[in-house]
Coordinates of C-alpha atoms and ligand atoms in Angstrom, one line a residue:
M106 CA -9.4 -6.2 -4.2
R107 CA -8.1 -9.6 -3.1
G108 CA -9.6 -11.2 -6.1
L109 CA -7.8 -8.8 -8.3
Q110 CA -4.5 -10.0 -7.0
C111 CA -5.3 -13.7 -7.3
A112 CA -8.6 -15.6 -7.7
K113 CA -7.3 -18.4 -5.6
S114 CA -6.5 -16.0 -2.7
L115 CA -10.1 -14.8 -2.8
Y116 CA -11.5 -18.3 -2.9
L117 CA -9.3 -19.4 0.0
Y118 CA -10.2 -16.3 2.0
K119 CA -13.9 -17.0 1.7
N120 CA -13.7 -20.8 2.1
S121 CA -10.6 -21.8 4.0
I122 CA -9.6 -18.7 6.1
Q123 CA -7.9 -21.1 8.6
L124 CA -5.1 -21.6 6.0
R125 CA -4.2 -17.9 6.2
D126 CA -0.6 -17.1 7.4
A127 CA -0.2 -15.5 10.8
V128 CA 0.0 -11.7 10.8
S129 CA 3.5 -10.5 11.5
S130 CA 4.2 -7.8 14.1
E131 CA 5.4 -5.5 11.2
Q132 CA 2.0 -6.0 9.4
K133 CA 0.2 -5.2 12.7
A134 CA 2.2 -2.1 13.1
I135 CA 1.4 -0.9 9.5
F136 CA -2.3 -1.6 10.2
N137 CA -2.3 0.4 13.5
R138 CA -0.5 3.2 11.7
G139 CA -3.3 3.2 9.1
N140 CA -5.9 3.4 11.9
N141 CA -4.2 6.3 13.7
V142 CA -3.8 8.3 10.4
G143 CA -7.5 7.6 9.6
L144 CA -8.7 8.8 13.0
L145 CA -6.6 12.0 12.6
A146 CA -7.9 12.7 9.1
Q147 CA -11.5 12.6 10.5
K148 CA -10.6 15.8 12.3
L149 CA -10.4 17.5 8.9
F150 CA -14.2 17.1 8.9
P151 CA -15.1 17.5 12.6
G152 CA -18.4 16.6 14.2
G153 CA -19.1 13.5 12.2
V154 CA -20.9 10.4 13.4
D155 CA -19.3 7.0 13.2
A156 CA -21.3 4.3 11.4
S157 CA -19.0 1.4 12.5
P158 CA -21.0 -1.6 13.8
Q159 CA -21.2 -2.1 17.5
K160 CA -20.3 -5.8 17.0
R161 CA -17.3 -6.5 14.9
Y162 CA -18.2 -7.7 11.4
D163 CA -21.9 -6.8 11.8
Y164 CA -21.9 -5.0 8.5
T165 CA -25.6 -5.3 8.0
A166 CA -26.1 -3.1 11.0
A167 CA -23.4 -0.6 9.7
V168 CA -25.2 -0.4 6.3
E169 CA -28.5 0.3 8.2
K170 CA -27.0 2.8 10.5
T171 CA -25.4 4.7 7.5
K172 CA -28.8 4.8 5.8
Q173 CA -30.5 6.2 8.9
L174 CA -27.8 8.8 9.4
I175 CA -28.2 10.0 5.8
E176 CA -32.0 10.1 6.1
S177 CA -31.8 12.0 9.4
G178 CA -29.7 14.8 7.8
T179 CA -26.2 13.9 9.3
E180 CA -23.7 16.0 7.4
V181 CA -20.5 14.1 8.1
I182 CA -20.3 10.3 8.5
Y183 CA -17.2 8.3 9.4
E184 CA -16.9 4.7 8.2
A185 CA -20.0 5.1 6.0
T186 CA -21.0 1.6 4.9
F187 CA -22.7 0.6 1.7
Q188 CA -23.7 -2.6 0.0
H189 CA -24.7 -3.3 -3.6
E190 CA -25.1 -6.6 -5.2
Q191 CA -23.4 -8.4 -2.3
V192 CA -20.3 -6.1 -2.5
L193 CA -19.5 -4.2 0.6
A194 CA -17.7 -0.8 0.8
I195 CA -16.7 1.1 3.9
L196 CA -15.8 4.6 3.1
D197 CA -13.6 6.5 5.6
I198 CA -15.4 9.9 5.4
L199 CA -18.6 10.9 3.7
V200 CA -19.5 14.7 3.7
K201 CA -22.6 16.3 2.5
K202 CA -21.9 19.0 0.0
K203 CA -22.8 22.4 1.5
D204 CA -24.7 24.2 -1.3
S205 CA -26.2 21.1 -2.8
P206 CA -27.8 18.8 -0.1
D207 CA -28.3 15.8 -2.3
Q208 CA -24.7 15.6 -3.3
W209 CA -21.9 14.0 -1.2
L210 CA -18.2 14.2 -1.2
A211 CA -16.4 10.9 -0.5
Y212 CA -12.9 10.6 1.1
E213 CA -10.7 7.6 1.5
V214 CA -7.7 8.0 3.8
K215 CA -4.3 6.3 3.1
S216 CA -1.3 6.5 5.4
S217 CA 0.9 6.7 2.3
T218 CA 2.4 9.7 0.6
K219 CA 1.8 8.6 -3.0
I220 CA -1.2 7.6 -5.0
S221 CA -0.8 4.0 -6.2
H222 CA -2.7 2.0 -8.9
T223 CA -4.2 -0.2 -6.1
Y224 CA -5.6 2.9 -4.3
L225 CA -7.2 4.1 -7.5
L226 CA -8.8 0.7 -8.0
D227 CA -9.9 0.7 -4.4
A228 CA -11.5 4.1 -4.8
S229 CA -13.1 3.0 -8.1
L230 CA -14.8 0.1 -6.3
Q231 CA -16.0 2.3 -3.5
Y232 CA -17.5 4.7 -6.1
W233 CA -19.2 1.8 -7.8
V234 CA -20.8 0.5 -4.6
I235 CA -21.8 3.9 -3.2
T236 CA -23.3 5.4 -6.4
N237 CA -25.1 2.2 -7.2
S238 CA -26.6 2.3 -3.7
G239 CA -28.4 5.6 -4.8
I240 CA -26.0 8.1 -3.3
L241 CA -25.0 11.0 -5.5
I242 CA -21.2 11.4 -5.3
E243 CA -20.1 14.9 -6.5
D244 CA -16.5 14.0 -5.9
I245 CA -14.3 11.1 -4.5
S246 CA -10.8 11.9 -3.2
L247 CA -7.9 10.3 -1.6
I248 CA -6.5 11.9 1.5
L249 CA -2.7 11.2 1.7
I250 CA 0.1 12.4 3.9
N251 CA 2.1 15.4 2.6
N252 CA 5.8 14.4 3.2
Q253 CA 6.9 18.0 2.7
Y254 CA 5.0 19.2 5.8
I255 CA 7.3 20.4 8.6
K256 CA 5.7 20.4 12.1
N257 CA 6.0 23.6 14.0
G258 CA 3.8 23.7 17.1
D259 CA 0.4 22.2 16.8
L260 CA -0.3 20.0 13.9
K261 CA -1.8 21.8 10.9
L262 CA -4.1 19.2 9.5
T263 CA -4.8 21.0 6.2
E264 CA -1.1 21.1 5.6
L265 CA -0.3 17.6 6.9
F266 CA -2.8 16.0 4.5
N267 CA -3.1 16.3 0.7
I268 CA -6.5 15.8 -0.7
T269 CA -6.6 14.7 -4.4
S270 CA -9.7 14.1 -6.4
V271 CA -9.7 10.7 -8.2
K272 CA -13.2 11.0 -9.6
K273 CA -11.9 11.0 -13.2
E274 CA -10.0 7.7 -12.7
A275 CA -12.9 6.2 -10.7
L276 CA -15.3 6.9 -13.6
A277 CA -12.9 5.5 -16.1
N278 CA -12.6 2.3 -14.1
Q279 CA -16.3 1.6 -13.7
A280 CA -16.6 -0.9 -16.6
L281 CA -13.5 -2.7 -15.3
V282 CA -15.0 -2.8 -11.7
N283 CA -18.2 -4.3 -13.1
E284 CA -16.3 -6.9 -15.0
K285 CA -14.0 -7.9 -12.1
I286 CA -16.9 -8.1 -9.7
H287 CA -18.6 -10.5 -12.1
L288 CA -15.5 -12.6 -12.4
S289 CA -14.9 -12.7 -8.6
K290 CA -18.5 -13.9 -8.0
Q291 CA -17.9 -16.7 -10.5
V292 CA -14.8 -17.7 -8.6
L293 CA -16.8 -17.9 -5.4
T294 CA -19.4 -20.1 -6.8
Q295 CA -16.9 -22.7 -7.9
Q296 CA -16.8 -26.1 -6.1
K297 CA -13.1 -26.4 -6.1
V298 CA -10.1 -24.2 -5.3
P299 CA -9.1 -22.4 -8.6
E300 CA -6.0 -24.0 -10.1
I301 CA -3.5 -21.2 -10.0
S302 CA 0.2 -21.8 -9.8
I303 CA 2.5 -19.7 -7.8
G304 CA 3.7 -16.6 -9.7
E305 CA 4.6 -13.0 -9.5
Q306 CA 1.1 -12.3 -8.3
C307 CA 2.0 -13.8 -4.9
F308 CA 3.9 -10.6 -4.2
M309 CA 2.0 -7.9 -6.1
P310 CA 0.8 -5.6 -4.9
Y311 CA 1.2 -7.3 -1.5
T312 CA 2.8 -10.5 -0.3
C313 CA -0.2 -12.9 -0.2
D314 CA -1.2 -14.3 3.1
F315 CA -1.8 -17.8 1.7
K316 CA 1.9 -18.2 0.7
G317 CA 2.4 -20.7 3.5
T318 CA -0.2 -23.0 1.8
C319 CA 0.6 -22.5 -1.9
W320 CA 4.4 -22.5 -1.5
K321 CA 4.7 -25.4 0.9
N322 CA 6.0 -27.7 -1.9
V323 CA 8.7 -25.4 -3.1
P324 CA 11.9 -27.4 -2.2
K325 CA 14.7 -26.3 0.0
N326 CA 17.5 -24.4 -1.8
S327 CA 15.0 -23.4 -4.5
V328 CA 15.8 -20.8 -7.1
F329 CA 13.7 -18.4 -5.0
E330 CA 16.5 -18.4 -2.4
I331 CA 18.7 -16.5 -4.8
T332 CA 17.9 -13.0 -3.5
G333 CA 19.0 -10.0 -5.5
I334 CA 17.6 -11.1 -8.8
Q335 CA 14.2 -10.1 -10.2
K336 CA 11.1 -12.2 -9.3
V337 CA 10.5 -12.7 -13.0
E338 CA 14.0 -14.3 -13.4
Q339 CA 13.3 -16.6 -10.5
F340 CA 10.0 -17.7 -12.0
N341 CA 11.6 -18.1 -15.5
L342 CA 14.0 -20.6 -14.0
Y343 CA 11.4 -22.4 -11.9
N344 CA 8.9 -22.7 -14.7
A345 CA 11.7 -23.9 -17.1
G346 CA 12.1 -26.9 -14.6
Y347 CA 15.1 -25.6 -12.7
K348 CA 13.6 -25.9 -9.2
T349 CA 16.7 -25.9 -7.1
I350 CA 20.0 -23.9 -7.4
D351 CA 22.1 -26.9 -8.2
Q352 CA 19.9 -27.6 -11.3
I353 CA 20.7 -24.2 -12.9
P354 CA 22.9 -24.8 -16.0
E355 CA 26.4 -23.3 -16.2
I356 CA 25.3 -21.0 -19.1
N357 CA 22.4 -18.9 -18.1
D358 CA 21.0 -15.3 -18.4
L359 CA 21.7 -14.4 -14.8
D360 CA 24.1 -11.6 -13.7
K361 CA 27.7 -12.1 -12.4
N362 CA 26.7 -12.0 -8.7
A363 CA 23.9 -14.5 -9.1
N364 CA 26.4 -16.8 -10.9
I365 CA 29.0 -16.4 -8.1
H366 CA 26.2 -17.6 -5.8
I367 CA 25.4 -20.6 -8.0
Q368 CA 29.0 -21.6 -8.3
T369 CA 29.8 -21.3 -4.6
F370 CA 26.6 -23.1 -3.8
K371 CA 27.6 -26.0 -6.0
T372 CA 31.1 -26.2 -4.6
G373 CA 30.1 -25.4 -1.0
K374 CA 33.1 -23.2 -0.7
A375 CA 33.4 -19.5 0.0
K376 CA 35.0 -17.2 -2.5
V377 CA 37.8 -15.2 -0.9
D378 CA 39.7 -12.5 -2.8
V379 CA 42.6 -12.0 -0.3
P380 CA 44.2 -8.9 -2.0
A381 CA 40.9 -7.1 -2.2
I382 CA 40.1 -7.9 1.5
K383 CA 43.6 -6.7 2.4
S384 CA 43.1 -3.5 0.6
F385 CA 39.8 -2.9 2.4
L386 CA 41.4 -3.6 5.8
E387 CA 44.2 -1.1 5.0
K388 CA 41.5 1.6 5.0
T389 CA 40.7 1.0 8.6
V390 CA 42.7 2.4 11.5
Y391 CA 42.7 1.2 15.1
P392 CA 41.2 2.0 17.6
L393 CA 38.0 0.7 15.9
S394 CA 34.4 1.6 16.7
F395 CA 31.7 -0.6 15.4
M396 CA 28.6 1.6 15.3
D397 CA 24.9 1.1 14.5
F398 CA 21.9 3.4 14.7
E399 CA 18.2 2.6 15.1
T400 CA 15.6 5.1 13.9
F401 CA 11.9 5.3 13.8
M402 CA 9.7 7.0 11.2
P403 CA 6.4 8.4 12.6
A404 CA 3.8 8.9 9.8
I405 CA 2.5 11.8 11.8
P406 CA 5.4 14.0 13.0
I407 CA 5.7 14.1 16.8
Y408 CA 8.5 16.6 17.2
N409 CA 8.9 20.2 16.0
N410 CA 11.0 20.6 12.9
T411 CA 10.4 17.1 11.6
K412 CA 8.5 15.8 8.6
P413 CA 6.2 12.8 8.2
Y414 CA 8.2 9.6 7.9
Q415 CA 11.5 11.3 8.7
H416 CA 14.1 9.0 10.2
I417 CA 14.4 10.0 13.9
P418 CA 17.4 8.4 15.6
F419 CA 16.6 7.1 19.0
Q420 CA 19.3 4.4 19.8
Y421 CA 22.8 3.4 19.0
S422 CA 25.3 0.8 20.0
I423 CA 29.0 1.0 19.7
H424 CA 31.6 -1.8 20.3
Y425 CA 35.0 -0.3 20.8
K426 CA 38.3 -2.1 20.2
K427 CA 41.5 -0.2 21.2
N428 CA 43.8 -2.6 19.3
K429 CA 43.7 -6.1 17.8
E430 CA 44.3 -7.8 21.2
A431 CA 42.3 -5.4 23.4
A432 CA 39.1 -6.5 25.1
L433 CA 35.8 -5.2 23.6
Q434 CA 34.1 -2.2 25.3
H435 CA 30.5 -1.5 24.8
F436 CA 28.6 1.9 24.8
S437 CA 25.0 2.5 24.0
F438 CA 22.2 5.0 24.1
L439 CA 18.5 4.5 24.1
A440 CA 16.3 7.5 24.3
E441 CA 13.5 7.9 26.8
Q442 CA 10.2 7.6 25.1
G443 CA 8.4 10.9 24.9
P444 CA 10.7 13.9 24.4
D445 CA 12.5 14.6 21.1
P446 CA 15.5 12.2 21.3
R447 CA 17.7 13.8 18.6
K448 CA 19.8 16.3 20.7
L449 CA 20.6 13.8 23.5
F450 CA 21.3 11.1 20.9
L451 CA 23.8 13.4 19.2
E452 CA 25.5 14.7 22.4
N453 CA 26.0 11.1 23.7
L454 CA 27.2 9.9 20.3
L455 CA 29.8 12.6 20.1
L456 CA 31.0 11.7 23.6
H457 CA 31.2 7.9 22.8
T458 CA 33.1 8.5 19.5
K459 CA 35.5 11.1 20.7
N460 CA 38.4 8.6 20.5
E461 CA 40.4 8.5 17.2
G462 CA 40.3 5.7 14.7
S463 CA 37.9 4.3 12.1
I464 CA 34.2 3.9 12.8
L465 CA 32.8 0.9 11.0
V466 CA 29.1 0.8 10.0
Y467 CA 27.3 -1.8 8.0
D468 CA 25.6 -0.1 5.0
S469 CA 26.6 3.5 5.7
L470 CA 23.7 5.1 3.8
M471 CA 21.4 5.3 6.8
E472 CA 24.1 6.5 9.3
R473 CA 25.3 9.1 6.8
N474 CA 21.7 10.3 6.2
V475 CA 21.0 10.5 9.9
L476 CA 24.2 12.4 10.6
N477 CA 23.6 14.9 7.8
G478 CA 20.1 15.4 9.1
L479 CA 21.4 16.1 12.6
K480 CA 23.9 18.6 11.0
N481 CA 20.9 20.4 9.6
D482 CA 18.9 20.3 12.8
F483 CA 21.8 21.3 15.1
P484 CA 24.3 23.4 13.0
E485 CA 26.3 24.2 16.2
F486 CA 27.6 20.6 16.0
S487 CA 28.4 20.7 12.3
S488 CA 32.2 20.5 12.5
Q489 CA 32.1 17.6 15.0
I490 CA 29.6 15.7 12.8
D491 CA 31.8 16.3 9.7
M492 CA 34.8 14.8 11.5
L493 CA 32.7 11.8 12.5
L494 CA 31.5 11.4 8.9
K495 CA 35.1 11.4 7.6
R496 CA 35.9 8.5 9.9
L497 CA 33.1 6.2 8.7
V498 CA 34.1 3.0 6.8
D499 CA 31.4 0.8 5.4
L500 CA 32.0 -2.8 6.4
M501 CA 29.5 -3.9 3.8
L502 CA 31.8 -3.1 0.9
P503 CA 33.9 -6.3 0.7
F504 CA 30.7 -8.3 0.8
Q505 CA 28.8 -6.1 -1.6
D506 CA 31.6 -6.4 -4.2
R507 CA 32.0 -10.1 -3.5
S508 CA 35.6 -9.9 -2.2
Y509 CA 34.2 -12.3 0.3
Y510 CA 31.3 -14.5 -0.6
H511 CA 29.8 -17.5 1.2
P512 CA 27.0 -19.5 -0.4
A513 CA 24.9 -19.2 2.7
M514 CA 24.6 -15.5 2.0
K515 CA 22.1 -16.4 -0.8
N516 CA 23.3 -13.7 -3.1
S517 CA 22.6 -11.0 -0.5
Y518 CA 25.1 -8.9 1.5
S519 CA 22.7 -8.0 4.3
I520 CA 24.2 -8.6 7.7
K521 CA 21.3 -10.8 8.6
N522 CA 22.3 -13.2 5.8
L523 CA 26.0 -12.8 6.5
L524 CA 25.8 -13.8 10.1
P525 CA 24.5 -17.4 9.8
A526 CA 27.1 -17.9 7.1
L527 CA 30.1 -16.5 8.9
V528 CA 29.3 -16.7 12.6
P529 CA 26.7 -19.4 13.1
D530 CA 27.0 -19.2 16.9
L531 CA 25.6 -15.7 16.9
S532 CA 22.0 -15.6 15.9
Y533 CA 19.1 -13.1 15.9
S534 CA 16.6 -16.0 16.1
N535 CA 16.5 -16.0 19.9
L536 CA 15.9 -12.3 20.2
K537 CA 12.3 -10.9 20.5
I538 CA 13.4 -7.9 18.4
S539 CA 15.2 -9.4 15.4
S540 CA 15.1 -6.7 12.8
G541 CA 15.4 -3.0 12.3
S542 CA 11.7 -2.7 11.4
I543 CA 10.6 -4.4 14.5
A544 CA 12.9 -2.2 16.6
M545 CA 11.3 0.8 14.9
T546 CA 7.7 -0.2 15.7
S547 CA 8.7 -1.3 19.2
F548 CA 10.1 2.2 20.0
E549 CA 7.0 3.8 18.4
H550 CA 4.9 1.6 20.6
L551 CA 6.8 2.6 23.7
I552 CA 5.6 6.2 23.2
T553 CA 2.0 5.2 24.1
E554 CA 2.7 2.3 26.4
T555 CA 1.8 2.9 30.0
D556 CA 2.5 -0.5 31.6
M557 CA 5.9 0.1 33.4
F558 CA 6.8 -3.6 33.2
K559 CA 6.1 -3.7 29.5
I560 CA 8.2 -0.6 29.0
I561 CA 11.2 -2.2 30.8
E562 CA 10.8 -5.4 28.8
I563 CA 10.7 -3.6 25.4
R564 CA 13.7 -1.3 26.4
D565 CA 15.8 -4.4 27.4
E566 CA 14.9 -6.1 24.1
L567 CA 15.9 -3.0 22.1
L568 CA 19.2 -2.8 23.9
E569 CA 19.9 -6.4 23.3
Y570 CA 19.0 -6.2 19.6
C571 CA 21.2 -3.1 18.8
K572 CA 24.1 -4.6 20.8
M573 CA 23.8 -7.8 18.8
D574 CA 24.1 -5.8 15.5
T575 CA 27.5 -4.2 16.5
L576 CA 28.8 -7.5 18.0
A577 CA 28.0 -9.2 14.7
M578 CA 30.1 -6.5 12.9
V579 CA 33.0 -7.2 15.3
K580 CA 32.9 -10.9 14.5
V581 CA 32.5 -10.3 10.8
F582 CA 35.5 -8.0 10.8
E583 CA 37.6 -10.5 12.7
I584 CA 36.8 -13.1 10.1
L585 CA 38.1 -10.7 7.4
E586 CA 41.2 -10.1 9.4
K587 CA 41.8 -13.9 9.6
Q588 CA 41.6 -14.2 5.8
V589 CA 44.7 -12.1 5.4
Ligands
SF4_657 S1 0.1 -17.6 -2.7 FE1 0.1 -16.9 -4.8 S2 -1.0 -18.5 -5.8 FE2 -1.5 -18.8 -3.7 S3 -3.3 -17.7 -3.3 FE3 -1.7 -16.3 -2.9 S4 -1.3 -15.2 -4.8 FE4 -2.5 -17.0 -5.3

């Protein structure tokens, strides 16, 4: 599968694994989520035997164990391992067909809700290895999460998971699998690293973990730092010889916003549309509340009346400013790990926003979705939530429409890009939790964490992170006020 993305990546993985980039905490969280979903899906076929090797990476033992389990009449095998012509496949669940003992049903579990091209190729490769190992596969299916399932009491696994046969696709892909295995083996017998330039394949279907090696000569301020344009546009510029932003000609095919970035980058000066900023500020009314929510999205619903991957709000931070000169006040809420946080979150939020005035959020989409979701879940609070929704003002708008633009924003209007440009003294880099996705996985981790000291540490980090988000908004707002 790696070789399909890039032959060089396959070669480096086999021959220079030490060059691989470190795994980020977000990637680890995705990996753990996949493991948990896989273990739960095994319960769809209870009583199976695990063929995983005792020692990590001892796949020869796993292949042997799988063979023995099949020969001894085992009906359900987890992590069934097969090898054919040096290609290894580890199937999540192998089940003997009831009325036809020589036939098997193969299942591959994914923690996603949709079938992707990569999953189909993965299943096709599994099918190739297993059937060529002499096992008769009656059907091969993907087990995915059903995002329409609503938890009510105990988990109903047959409703939580969708099982979709992909045998037709696997059969159609067999010639392709054959060809790609042949090509991958050729790559691995080469004496030198394949000469492959950086390209869109570095990101598709996944960001390659040898990027640190292959991209090390890409210069600072390269065209890849223009976020918000397509990868293909970045590579068109790069391959045409325009390596850095200052080399891009005045006349080009990029959109208006990308050109605002290029122009401001070349002059080093911010673009400030004072009348537009003034008209934005006129929409805000003191006292101001700067508000930010954090949510987490469990793949397997934990609380009643929630769906897989639903945003569950667990934390907020509010900085409150009575008038322009008043000192800042701070309010926050962080749910206890364990019980459903939604009601307490809402009750505290309504208390902390009971004052009048505008409520500023940065990119209001998430906050609006969460509030509308809470309205559904707790209709008794509907009118209060509606009043709160009416007071929301999106602080992102003057940056999104380029009323204010600084070249350090790199054609993005995310607050993480805005901050180093506008308030260099304030930085996320010293925080252990430095992004919404890390906050999300940290809270999810808290649910199973038992070490008291670790729990306190993570909770402190979460509080610090969310507080930083709203403090950043206060500073950004003050900068807009100064412009007018
Ligand atoms: S970074 Fe790009 S070129 Fe390098 S190995 Fe990965 S996909 Fe291939």
